[in-house]
Coordinates of C-alpha atoms and ligand atoms in Angstrom, one line a residue:
M945 CA 0.4 0.0 0.1
K946 CA 1.3 3.2 -1.0
H947 CA -1.4 6.2 0.6
Y948 CA -4.1 5.5 2.7
L949 CA -7.0 8.3 2.2
S950 CA -9.5 5.9 2.4
I951 CA -11.2 3.1 3.9
N952 CA -11.4 1.6 0.6
D953 CA -7.5 1.5 0.9
I954 CA -8.1 -1.8 3.2
D955 CA -7.2 -4.6 0.8
N956 CA -9.0 -7.0 3.5
L957 CA -10.8 -5.3 6.7
S958 CA -10.9 -8.6 9.2
E959 CA -7.4 -9.9 8.4
W960 CA -6.1 -5.4 8.8
V961 CA -8.1 -5.9 12.8
K962 CA -6.8 -9.0 13.3
E963 CA -2.9 -7.4 13.2
A964 CA -4.2 -4.6 14.6
R965 CA -5.2 -6.6 17.6
I966 CA -1.7 -8.4 17.7
L967 CA -0.3 -5.1 17.4
K968 CA -2.4 -3.6 20.1
S969 CA -0.8 -6.9 22.6
Q970 CA 3.1 -6.2 21.4
P971 CA 2.9 -2.3 20.6
K972 CA 7.2 -2.7 20.3
A973 CA 7.6 -5.9 18.2
N974 CA 7.9 -3.8 15.1
K975 CA 10.3 -0.6 17.1
N976 CA 12.9 -1.4 13.8
L977 CA 10.7 -1.1 10.8
G978 CA 10.2 2.9 11.5
A979 CA 14.3 3.8 12.1
N980 CA 15.6 6.5 10.2
K981 CA 12.6 6.9 9.0
T982 CA 10.5 10.3 9.7
I983 CA 6.6 11.2 9.3
C984 CA 5.7 15.0 9.2
L985 CA 2.0 15.4 10.7
L986 CA 0.1 18.7 9.3
F987 CA -2.6 19.7 11.3
F988 CA -5.2 22.6 9.0
N989 CA -7.5 21.8 12.1
N990 CA -7.7 20.8 15.4
S991 CA -6.7 17.5 17.4
L992 CA -6.4 15.5 20.7
R993 CA -6.7 11.8 20.1
T994 CA -5.6 12.0 16.2
R995 CA -2.4 14.1 17.2
L996 CA -1.4 11.5 19.9
S997 CA -1.8 8.7 18.2
T998 CA -0.8 8.8 15.2
Q999 CA 2.7 10.1 16.8
K1000 CA 2.3 7.4 19.9
A1001 CA 1.7 4.7 16.6
A1002 CA 4.6 6.3 14.6
M1003 CA 6.8 6.4 17.7
N1004 CA 5.8 2.2 18.4
L1005 CA 7.5 2.3 15.1
G1006 CA 10.7 3.3 15.9
M1007 CA 9.9 6.8 13.9
E1008 CA 11.1 10.2 14.3
V1009 CA 7.9 12.2 14.4
M1010 CA 7.6 16.0 13.0
V1011 CA 4.6 17.9 14.2
M1012 CA 3.0 21.1 12.2
N1013 CA 0.0 22.7 12.5
F1014 CA -0.6 24.4 9.3
G1015 CA -3.4 25.8 9.8
N1016 CA -2.3 28.6 12.1
E1017 CA 1.5 28.1 11.3
G1018 CA 2.3 27.8 8.2
W1019 CA 1.4 30.0 5.1
A1020 CA -1.7 30.2 3.6
L1021 CA -1.6 27.6 0.3
E1022 CA -3.2 28.6 -3.1
Y1023 CA -4.4 24.9 -4.5
G1024 CA -5.8 26.6 -7.9
D1025 CA -4.1 26.1 -11.3
G1026 CA -2.4 29.6 -12.8
T1027 CA -3.8 31.6 -10.2
I1028 CA -2.4 35.5 -9.8
M1029 CA -1.7 34.9 -5.9
N1030 CA -2.4 38.7 -5.4
Q1031 CA -5.1 37.9 -2.6
N1032 CA -4.5 36.2 0.9
T1033 CA -2.5 33.1 -0.1
S1034 CA 1.4 32.6 0.2
E1035 CA 1.9 29.5 -1.1
H1036 CA 1.5 27.4 -4.0
I1037 CA 0.2 24.0 -3.1
K1038 CA 3.2 22.6 -5.6
E1039 CA 6.2 24.0 -3.6
A1040 CA 4.6 23.6 -0.2
A1041 CA 4.0 19.6 -1.0
Q1042 CA 7.4 19.2 -2.8
V1043 CA 8.9 20.9 0.2
V1044 CA 7.8 18.5 2.5
S1045 CA 8.5 15.3 1.0
Q1046 CA 12.4 16.8 1.2
F1047 CA 12.1 16.7 5.1
C1048 CA 9.5 13.2 5.4
D1049 CA 9.0 10.2 4.0
I1050 CA 5.4 9.4 5.2
A1051 CA 3.2 13.2 5.1
A1052 CA -0.4 13.0 7.6
I1053 CA -2.5 15.8 7.1
R1054 CA -6.2 16.4 8.4
A1055 CA -7.7 18.6 6.3
F1056 CA -11.6 19.2 7.4
A1057 CA -14.1 20.2 5.3
S1058 CA -15.1 24.0 4.2
L1059 CA -19.0 23.2 4.7
T1060 CA -19.4 25.7 2.3
D1061 CA -17.9 24.8 -1.3
K1062 CA -19.8 21.2 -1.6
E1063 CA -17.6 21.4 -4.8
Q1064 CA -13.8 22.3 -3.4
D1065 CA -14.8 19.9 -0.4
E1066 CA -15.4 16.7 -2.4
A1067 CA -12.2 17.3 -4.8
E1068 CA -10.4 16.9 -1.5
V1069 CA -8.2 20.3 -2.4
V1070 CA -5.7 20.2 0.7
L1071 CA -5.2 15.7 0.2
N1072 CA -5.8 15.3 -3.2
G1073 CA -3.2 18.4 -3.4
F1074 CA 0.0 16.9 -1.0
K1075 CA -1.1 13.2 -2.9
K1076 CA -0.4 15.0 -6.3
Y1077 CA 2.8 16.7 -5.9
T1078 CA 4.3 14.5 -3.2
S1079 CA 6.3 11.6 -3.9
I1080 CA 6.2 9.9 -0.4
P1081 CA 3.2 8.7 1.0
I1082 CA 0.3 10.1 2.2
V1083 CA -1.7 9.3 5.7
N1084 CA -5.0 10.6 6.0
M1085 CA -6.1 12.1 9.4
E1086 CA -9.8 13.3 8.5
S1087 CA -10.4 14.9 5.1
S1088 CA -13.4 16.6 3.7
V1089 CA -14.9 13.5 3.1
G1090 CA -13.7 10.3 5.3
H1091 CA -11.5 9.8 8.4
P1092 CA -10.7 6.1 7.5
L1093 CA -8.3 6.2 10.4
Q1094 CA -11.4 6.6 13.7
A1095 CA -13.1 4.2 11.3
L1096 CA -10.6 1.0 11.6
A1097 CA -10.4 1.7 14.8
D1098 CA -14.1 1.7 15.5
A1099 CA -13.8 -2.0 13.3
I1100 CA -11.3 -3.0 16.2
T1101 CA -13.2 -2.0 19.2
L1102 CA -16.1 -4.1 17.1
D1103 CA -14.9 -7.2 17.2
E1104 CA -13.3 -6.8 20.3
K1105 CA -16.4 -6.3 22.0
S1106 CA -18.8 -8.2 19.8
T1107 CA -20.2 -11.5 20.9
K1108 CA -22.5 -12.2 17.9
A1109 CA -21.0 -13.1 14.2
K1110 CA -23.9 -10.5 12.8
P1111 CA -24.3 -8.0 16.0
K1112 CA -27.2 -5.4 15.0
V1113 CA -25.2 -2.0 14.6
V1114 CA -27.3 1.6 14.4
L1115 CA -25.5 5.0 13.4
S1116 CA -27.8 7.4 14.8
W1117 CA -27.7 11.3 14.2
A1118 CA -28.0 13.5 16.9
P1119 CA -28.3 17.1 17.5
H1120 CA -25.4 19.8 17.6
P1121 CA -25.8 23.6 18.1
K1122 CA -22.6 23.8 15.4
A1123 CA -22.4 22.7 11.3
L1124 CA -20.2 19.2 11.4
P1125 CA -19.1 17.2 8.7
H1126 CA -19.4 14.0 7.3
A1127 CA -16.3 12.5 7.2
V1128 CA -16.8 10.4 10.5
A1129 CA -20.6 8.8 9.2
N1130 CA -19.2 8.9 5.9
S1131 CA -16.1 6.4 7.2
F1132 CA -18.1 4.7 9.5
V1133 CA -20.6 4.1 6.3
E1134 CA -17.9 2.5 4.3
M1135 CA -16.6 0.5 6.7
M1136 CA -19.8 -1.2 7.9
Q1137 CA -20.2 -1.9 4.5
L1138 CA -17.3 -5.0 5.2
Q1139 CA -19.0 -6.0 8.0
K1140 CA -21.0 -9.1 8.5
A1141 CA -23.5 -6.9 10.6
D1142 CA -27.4 -5.9 10.6
F1143 CA -26.5 -2.3 9.9
I1144 CA -28.9 0.4 10.1
I1145 CA -29.3 4.5 10.1
T1146 CA -31.2 6.5 11.7
H1147 CA -31.8 10.7 11.1
P1148 CA -34.3 13.2 10.7
E1149 CA -35.2 13.8 7.3
G1150 CA -32.9 15.6 5.8
Y1151 CA -30.0 14.6 6.9
E1152 CA -29.8 12.1 4.4
L1153 CA -26.0 11.3 4.0
N1154 CA -24.6 11.0 0.1
E1155 CA -26.6 8.4 -1.0
A1156 CA -22.9 7.1 -2.9
I1157 CA -22.1 6.0 0.1
T1158 CA -25.1 4.8 2.4
K1159 CA -26.2 2.8 -1.4
N1160 CA -27.9 -0.8 0.0
V1161 CA -27.8 0.5 3.5
T1162 CA -31.4 0.9 5.4
I1163 CA -32.5 4.3 6.7
E1164 CA -35.3 4.3 9.6
H1165 CA -35.9 7.5 10.2
D1166 CA -37.9 6.2 13.5
Q1167 CA -35.1 6.5 15.7
Q1168 CA -36.9 4.4 18.4
K1169 CA -37.7 1.8 16.0
A1170 CA -34.4 1.5 15.1
L1171 CA -32.6 1.4 18.5
E1172 CA -35.3 -1.9 18.4
N1173 CA -32.8 -5.1 19.7
A1174 CA -29.5 -2.8 19.2
D1175 CA -25.8 -4.4 19.8
F1176 CA -23.8 -1.3 19.1
V1177 CA -25.2 1.7 18.5
Y1178 CA -22.7 4.9 17.6
V1179 CA -23.6 8.6 17.7
K1180 CA -22.8 11.0 15.7
N1181 CA -23.9 14.6 14.6
W1182 CA -23.5 15.9 10.7
S1183 CA -25.1 18.8 9.3
S1184 CA -27.0 18.5 5.9
Y1185 CA -25.7 17.1 3.2
T1186 CA -28.1 18.2 0.7
D1187 CA -29.0 21.8 2.6
Y1188 CA -24.9 21.8 2.2
G1189 CA -23.7 22.4 5.4
K1190 CA -27.1 23.7 7.5
V1191 CA -28.2 23.0 10.7
L1192 CA -31.9 21.5 10.3
N1193 CA -32.9 20.4 13.9
Q1194 CA -31.5 20.7 16.6
D1195 CA -34.5 18.2 18.1
S1196 CA -33.2 17.4 21.6
N1197 CA -35.2 14.2 21.4
W1198 CA -33.0 12.8 19.0
M1199 CA -30.6 12.8 22.0
M1200 CA -28.5 9.1 23.4
T1201 CA -30.3 8.7 26.4
K1202 CA -29.6 5.4 29.0
E1203 CA -33.3 4.6 28.6
K1204 CA -33.0 4.4 25.0
L1205 CA -30.2 2.6 24.9
G1206 CA -31.5 0.1 26.4
S1207 CA -28.9 -2.9 26.9
A1208 CA -26.3 -1.6 24.1
K1209 CA -23.6 -0.9 23.8
F1210 CA -22.4 2.9 23.0
M1211 CA -19.8 4.3 20.8
H1212 CA -18.2 8.3 19.7
C1213 CA -15.6 9.4 18.1
L1214 CA -15.3 12.0 20.8
P1215 CA -15.1 14.7 21.4
V1216 CA -18.6 15.4 22.3
R1217 CA -20.5 17.6 23.4
R1218 CA -22.2 16.1 26.8
N1219 CA -25.9 16.5 27.5
V1220 CA -26.7 17.9 24.0
V1221 CA -25.4 14.8 21.9
V1222 CA -25.1 12.1 24.8
E1223 CA -26.3 12.2 28.4
D1224 CA -23.5 12.0 30.9
A1225 CA -25.4 8.8 32.3
V1226 CA -25.2 6.8 28.8
L1227 CA -21.4 8.4 29.2
D1228 CA -20.6 7.6 32.5
G1229 CA -21.9 4.6 32.6
E1230 CA -20.2 1.0 31.7
Q1231 CA -21.6 0.7 28.2
S1232 CA -19.9 3.3 26.3
L1233 CA -16.9 2.0 24.6
V1234 CA -15.5 5.7 23.9
I1235 CA -12.0 5.9 26.1
E1236 CA -11.8 2.0 24.4
Q1237 CA -12.6 3.5 21.1
A1238 CA -9.6 6.4 21.3
N1239 CA -7.1 3.6 22.3
N1240 CA -7.8 1.9 19.7
R1241 CA -7.0 5.1 17.2
T1242 CA -3.2 4.0 18.1
Y1243 CA -3.5 0.2 16.5
S1244 CA -5.4 1.7 13.6
A1245 CA -2.9 4.0 12.8
Q1246 CA 0.1 1.6 13.8
I1247 CA -1.2 -1.1 11.5
V1248 CA -1.3 1.6 8.3
L1249 CA 1.7 3.2 8.9
K1250 CA 3.4 -0.6 9.2
K1251 CA 2.0 -1.1 5.9
I1252 CA 3.4 1.7 4.2
L1253 CA 6.8 1.6 6.0
E1254 CA 6.9 -2.4 4.7
N1255 CA 6.2 -1.1 1.3
L1256 CA 8.9 1.7 1.3
Ligands
CP924 N1 -11.9 11.1 16.8 C1 -11.4 12.1 16.6 O1 -10.7 12.4 15.3 O2 -10.5 12.6 17.9 P1 -9.3 14.2 17.2 O3 -10.5 15.0 16.8 O4 -9.3 14.7 18.6 O5 -8.4 13.7 16.3

Protein backbone atom coordinates (compact mmCIF):
# COMPACT_ATOMS: atom_id res chain seq x y z
CA MET A 1 0.00 0.00 0.00
CA LYS A 2 1.31 3.46 -0.88
CA HIS A 3 -1.33 5.90 0.48
CA TYR A 4 -4.09 5.52 3.12
CA LEU A 5 -6.73 7.96 1.94
CA SER A 6 -9.99 6.10 2.48
CA ILE A 7 -11.49 2.83 3.69
CA ASN A 8 -11.14 1.64 0.07
CA ASP A 9 -7.37 1.40 0.64
CA ILE A 10 -7.96 -1.54 3.01
CA ASP A 11 -7.62 -4.72 0.96
CA ASN A 12 -8.95 -7.07 3.67
CA LEU A 13 -10.63 -5.44 6.67
CA SER A 14 -10.86 -8.53 8.87
CA GLU A 15 -7.15 -9.30 8.31
CA TRP A 16 -6.16 -5.72 9.14
CA VAL A 17 -8.26 -5.83 12.32
CA LYS A 18 -6.68 -9.13 13.31
CA GLU A 19 -3.18 -7.70 12.69
CA ALA A 20 -4.01 -4.50 14.59
CA ARG A 21 -5.10 -6.54 17.60
CA ILE A 22 -1.78 -8.41 17.52
CA LEU A 23 0.05 -5.03 17.40
CA LYS A 24 -2.04 -3.92 20.38
CA SER A 25 -0.81 -6.91 22.38
CA GLN A 26 2.83 -6.17 21.39
CA PRO A 27 3.02 -2.48 20.42
CA LYS A 28 6.84 -2.35 20.22
CA ALA A 29 7.32 -5.64 18.34
CA ASN A 30 8.18 -3.75 15.12
CA LYS A 31 10.20 -0.97 16.74
CA ASN A 32 13.00 -1.26 14.16
CA LEU A 33 10.72 -1.02 11.10
CA GLY A 34 10.60 2.78 11.21
CA ALA A 35 14.25 3.37 12.14
CA ASN A 36 15.72 6.35 10.22
CA LYS A 37 12.25 7.20 8.87
CA THR A 38 10.34 10.40 9.62
CA ILE A 39 6.63 11.16 9.54
CA CYS A 40 5.29 14.72 9.28
CA LEU A 41 1.86 15.26 10.85
CA LEU A 42 0.29 18.34 9.24
CA PHE A 43 -2.80 19.72 10.95
CA PHE A 44 -5.05 22.25 9.24
CA ASN A 45 -7.60 21.71 12.07
CA ASN A 46 -7.65 20.95 15.80
CA SER A 47 -7.13 17.49 17.24
CA LEU A 48 -6.50 15.58 20.44
CA ARG A 49 -6.84 11.86 19.63
CA THR A 50 -5.57 11.88 16.06
CA ARG A 51 -2.48 13.88 16.93
CA LEU A 52 -1.45 11.84 19.98
CA SER A 53 -2.43 8.40 18.67
CA THR A 54 -0.71 8.83 15.29
CA GLN A 55 2.39 10.15 17.02
CA LYS A 56 2.29 7.24 19.48
CA ALA A 57 1.84 4.72 16.64
CA ALA A 58 4.81 6.17 14.75
CA MET A 59 6.97 6.11 17.91
CA ASN A 60 5.96 2.48 18.56
CA LEU A 61 7.37 1.71 15.10
CA GLY A 62 10.61 3.57 15.84
CA MET A 63 9.90 6.58 13.61
CA GLU A 64 10.88 10.21 14.14
CA VAL A 65 7.82 12.49 14.27
CA MET A 66 7.47 16.14 13.21
CA VAL A 67 4.19 17.92 13.90
CA MET A 68 3.05 21.20 12.35
CA ASN A 69 -0.17 23.10 12.97
CA PHE A 70 -0.36 24.19 9.36
CA GLY A 71 -3.71 25.90 9.78
CA ASN A 72 -2.39 28.70 12.02
CA GLU A 73 1.39 28.42 11.65
CA GLY A 74 1.92 27.65 7.96
CA TRP A 75 1.54 29.98 4.98
CA ALA A 76 -1.95 30.17 3.51
CA LEU A 77 -1.85 27.74 0.58
CA GLU A 78 -3.12 28.21 -2.94
CA TYR A 79 -4.52 25.15 -4.72
CA GLY A 80 -5.77 26.56 -8.03
CA ASP A 81 -3.83 26.06 -11.24
CA GLY A 82 -2.70 29.28 -12.89
CA THR A 83 -4.02 31.53 -10.11
CA ILE A 84 -2.67 35.07 -9.99
CA MET A 85 -1.72 35.01 -6.31
CA ASN A 86 -2.34 38.67 -5.49
CA GLN A 87 -4.94 37.98 -2.75
CA ASN A 88 -4.70 36.09 0.57
CA THR A 89 -2.69 32.97 -0.35
CA SER A 90 1.10 33.08 0.05
CA GLU A 91 2.40 29.73 -1.14
CA HIS A 92 1.25 27.23 -3.77
CA ILE A 93 0.59 23.60 -2.91
CA LYS A 94 3.04 22.67 -5.71
CA GLU A 95 6.03 24.06 -3.77
CA ALA A 96 4.72 23.30 -0.27
CA ALA A 97 4.08 19.62 -0.99
CA GLN A 98 7.47 19.12 -2.67
CA VAL A 99 9.23 20.84 0.23
CA VAL A 100 7.43 18.66 2.81
CA SER A 101 8.41 15.52 0.94
CA GLN A 102 12.12 16.46 1.26
CA PHE A 103 11.85 16.43 5.05
CA CYS A 104 9.89 13.25 5.70
CA ASP A 105 9.15 9.76 4.39
CA ILE A 106 5.40 9.82 5.10
CA ALA A 107 3.07 12.82 5.45
CA ALA A 108 -0.20 12.57 7.40
CA ILE A 109 -2.73 15.34 6.83
CA ARG A 110 -5.83 16.61 8.61
CA ALA A 111 -7.95 19.03 6.56
CA PHE A 112 -11.67 19.23 7.33
CA ALA A 113 -14.48 20.15 4.98
CA SER A 114 -15.25 23.86 4.66
CA LEU A 115 -18.99 23.01 4.60
CA THR A 116 -19.43 26.10 2.41
CA ASP A 117 -18.27 24.75 -0.96
CA LYS A 118 -19.51 21.21 -1.62
CA GLU A 119 -17.69 20.85 -4.93
CA GLN A 120 -14.35 21.93 -3.45
CA ASP A 121 -14.84 19.73 -0.37
CA GLU A 122 -15.66 16.67 -2.47
CA ALA A 123 -12.58 17.31 -4.61
CA GLU A 124 -10.47 16.94 -1.44
CA VAL A 125 -8.21 19.75 -2.62
CA VAL A 126 -5.80 19.64 0.34
CA LEU A 127 -5.37 15.87 0.55
CA ASN A 128 -5.28 15.40 -3.21
CA GLY A 129 -3.02 18.44 -3.63
CA PHE A 130 -0.42 16.87 -1.36
CA LYS A 131 -0.91 13.49 -3.03
CA LYS A 132 -0.40 15.02 -6.47
CA TYR A 133 2.74 17.01 -5.72
CA THR A 134 4.61 14.84 -3.20
CA SER A 135 6.69 11.79 -3.92
CA ILE A 136 5.91 10.24 -0.51
CA PRO A 137 2.94 8.28 0.93
CA ILE A 138 0.03 10.32 2.31
CA VAL A 139 -2.17 9.30 5.27
CA ASN A 140 -5.61 10.81 5.78
CA MET A 141 -6.03 12.00 9.39
CA GLU A 142 -9.57 13.25 8.53
CA SER A 143 -10.31 14.97 5.29
CA SER A 144 -13.37 16.67 3.86
CA VAL A 145 -15.23 13.45 3.19
CA GLY A 146 -13.58 10.70 5.25
CA HIS A 147 -11.94 9.72 8.52
CA PRO A 148 -10.61 6.26 7.71
CA LEU A 149 -8.27 6.00 10.73
CA GLN A 150 -11.30 6.51 13.00
CA ALA A 151 -13.37 3.94 11.12
CA LEU A 152 -10.57 1.39 11.30
CA ALA A 153 -10.31 1.98 15.07
CA ASP A 154 -14.08 1.49 15.27
CA ALA A 155 -13.77 -1.81 13.39
CA ILE A 156 -11.15 -2.96 15.92
CA THR A 157 -13.45 -1.96 18.80
CA LEU A 158 -16.44 -3.76 17.28
CA ASP A 159 -14.32 -6.87 16.80
CA GLU A 160 -13.14 -6.79 20.41
CA LYS A 161 -16.57 -6.22 21.91
CA SER A 162 -18.89 -8.22 19.69
CA THR A 163 -20.27 -11.48 21.03
CA LYS A 164 -22.35 -12.24 17.91
CA ALA A 165 -21.38 -13.32 14.41
CA LYS A 166 -23.78 -10.72 13.00
CA PRO A 167 -24.47 -7.94 15.53
CA LYS A 168 -27.05 -5.22 15.00
CA VAL A 169 -25.23 -1.88 14.64
CA VAL A 170 -27.12 1.42 14.48
CA LEU A 171 -25.59 4.72 13.35
CA SER A 172 -27.76 7.40 14.94
CA TRP A 173 -27.63 11.11 14.15
CA ALA A 174 -27.74 13.37 17.23
CA PRO A 175 -28.27 17.10 17.65
CA HIS A 176 -25.41 19.60 17.83
CA PRO A 177 -25.38 23.41 17.89
CA LYS A 178 -22.68 23.69 15.19
CA ALA A 179 -22.46 22.48 11.60
CA LEU A 180 -20.22 19.41 11.61
CA PRO A 181 -18.71 17.54 8.63
CA HIS A 182 -19.83 14.17 7.26
CA ALA A 183 -16.38 12.54 7.33
CA VAL A 184 -16.75 10.31 10.41
CA ALA A 185 -20.21 9.10 9.41
CA ASN A 186 -19.11 8.49 5.79
CA SER A 187 -16.13 6.34 6.74
CA PHE A 188 -18.12 4.48 9.39
CA VAL A 189 -20.77 3.61 6.79
CA GLU A 190 -18.11 2.50 4.30
CA MET A 191 -16.45 0.35 6.96
CA MET A 192 -19.77 -1.19 8.09
CA GLN A 193 -20.51 -2.25 4.52
CA LEU A 194 -17.42 -4.49 4.75
CA GLN A 195 -18.70 -6.11 7.97
CA LYS A 196 -21.04 -9.01 8.70
CA ALA A 197 -23.65 -6.96 10.54
CA ASP A 198 -27.27 -5.89 10.53
CA PHE A 199 -26.53 -2.21 9.92
CA ILE A 200 -29.09 0.63 10.05
CA ILE A 201 -28.74 4.40 9.87
CA THR A 202 -31.26 6.61 11.65
CA HIS A 203 -31.56 10.38 11.21
CA PRO A 204 -34.22 13.05 10.81
CA GLU A 205 -35.43 13.79 7.30
CA GLY A 206 -33.09 16.22 5.56
CA TYR A 207 -29.96 14.58 7.02
CA GLU A 208 -29.43 11.97 4.31
CA LEU A 209 -25.73 11.32 3.78
CA ASN A 210 -24.25 11.08 0.28
CA GLU A 211 -26.31 8.37 -1.45
CA ALA A 212 -23.21 7.12 -3.23
CA ILE A 213 -21.91 6.10 0.22
CA THR A 214 -25.15 4.86 1.84
CA LYS A 215 -26.28 2.78 -1.14
CA ASN A 216 -27.80 -0.55 0.01
CA VAL A 217 -27.95 0.58 3.67
CA THR A 218 -31.32 0.63 5.48
CA ILE A 219 -32.33 4.13 6.60
CA GLU A 220 -35.01 4.47 9.29
CA HIS A 221 -36.30 7.92 10.28
CA ASP A 222 -37.92 6.55 13.47
CA GLN A 223 -35.00 6.45 15.92
CA GLN A 224 -36.85 4.33 18.49
CA LYS A 225 -37.68 1.69 15.87
CA ALA A 226 -34.09 1.69 14.56
CA LEU A 227 -32.71 1.13 18.07
CA GLU A 228 -34.82 -1.99 18.77
CA ASN A 229 -32.56 -4.93 19.72
CA ALA A 230 -29.39 -3.00 18.87
CA ASP A 231 -26.07 -4.44 20.02
CA PHE A 232 -24.03 -1.31 19.22
CA VAL A 233 -25.23 2.27 18.84
CA TYR A 234 -22.77 4.68 17.16
CA VAL A 235 -23.89 8.25 17.70
CA LYS A 236 -22.67 11.16 15.56
CA ASN A 237 -23.89 14.53 14.45
CA TRP A 238 -23.48 15.73 10.89
CA SER A 239 -24.86 18.75 9.08
CA SER A 240 -27.20 18.48 6.12
CA TYR A 241 -25.59 17.10 2.97
CA THR A 242 -28.36 18.11 0.56
CA ASP A 243 -28.73 21.60 2.05
CA TYR A 244 -24.97 21.57 2.29
CA GLY A 245 -23.47 22.41 5.68
CA LYS A 246 -26.73 23.69 7.20
CA VAL A 247 -28.06 22.88 10.70
CA LEU A 248 -31.72 22.04 10.01
CA ASN A 249 -32.68 20.41 13.28
CA GLN A 250 -31.58 20.68 16.92
CA ASP A 251 -34.37 18.52 18.34
CA SER A 252 -33.09 17.29 21.72
CA ASN A 253 -35.37 14.24 21.40
CA TRP A 254 -32.61 12.80 19.18
CA MET A 255 -30.03 12.95 22.04
CA MET A 256 -28.92 9.46 23.11
CA THR A 257 -30.14 8.50 26.58
CA LYS A 258 -29.57 5.49 28.82
CA GLU A 259 -33.21 4.56 28.38
CA LYS A 260 -33.01 4.61 24.57
CA LEU A 261 -29.71 2.74 24.55
CA GLY A 262 -31.23 -0.26 26.33
CA SER A 263 -28.59 -2.99 26.61
CA ALA A 264 -26.56 -1.83 23.60
CA LYS A 265 -22.95 -0.65 23.74
CA PHE A 266 -22.44 3.06 23.08
CA MET A 267 -19.88 4.33 20.57
CA HIS A 268 -18.75 7.84 19.59
CA CYS A 269 -15.50 9.05 17.99
CA LEU A 270 -15.08 11.98 20.46
CA PRO A 271 -14.94 14.86 21.15
CA VAL A 272 -18.56 14.82 22.31
CA ARG A 273 -20.82 17.47 23.82
CA ARG A 274 -22.33 16.03 26.99
CA ASN A 275 -26.08 16.34 27.45
CA VAL A 276 -26.48 17.61 23.88
CA VAL A 277 -25.35 14.61 21.82
CA VAL A 278 -25.54 12.05 24.66
CA GLU A 279 -26.50 12.24 28.30
CA ASP A 280 -23.98 11.87 31.14
CA ALA A 281 -25.53 8.59 32.30
CA VAL A 282 -24.48 6.93 29.02
CA LEU A 283 -20.92 8.29 28.89
CA ASP A 284 -20.35 7.55 32.59
CA GLY A 285 -21.92 4.10 32.39
CA GLU A 286 -20.41 0.69 31.70
CA GLN A 287 -21.92 0.42 28.23
CA SER A 288 -19.81 3.27 26.87
CA LEU A 289 -16.89 2.22 24.65
CA VAL A 290 -15.63 5.72 23.84
CA ILE A 291 -12.36 5.53 25.79
CA GLU A 292 -11.54 2.14 24.27
CA GLN A 293 -12.33 3.51 20.80
CA ALA A 294 -9.88 6.35 21.42
CA ASN A 295 -7.23 3.88 22.59
CA ASN A 296 -7.70 1.84 19.41
CA ARG A 297 -6.80 4.91 17.34
CA THR A 298 -3.15 4.08 18.11
CA TYR A 299 -3.47 0.60 16.65
CA SER A 300 -5.42 1.67 13.58
CA ALA A 301 -2.67 4.21 12.84
CA GLN A 302 0.02 1.67 13.65
CA ILE A 303 -1.26 -0.99 11.25
CA VAL A 304 -1.56 1.64 8.49
CA LEU A 305 1.97 2.99 9.07
CA LYS A 306 3.37 -0.54 9.31
CA LYS A 307 1.91 -1.46 5.93
CA ILE A 308 3.25 1.72 4.33
CA LEU A 309 6.71 1.28 5.88
CA GLU A 310 6.86 -2.31 4.61
CA ASN A 311 6.43 -0.93 1.07
CA LEU A 312 8.84 2.01 1.23
N1 LIG B 1 -11.93 11.33 16.85
C1 LIG B 1 -10.98 12.24 16.52
O1 LIG B 1 -10.53 12.29 15.36
O2 LIG B 1 -10.55 13.02 17.55
P1 LIG B 1 -9.66 14.34 17.38
O3 LIG B 1 -10.48 15.29 16.52
O4 LIG B 1 -9.45 14.85 18.77
O5 LIG B 1 -8.40 13.98 16.69
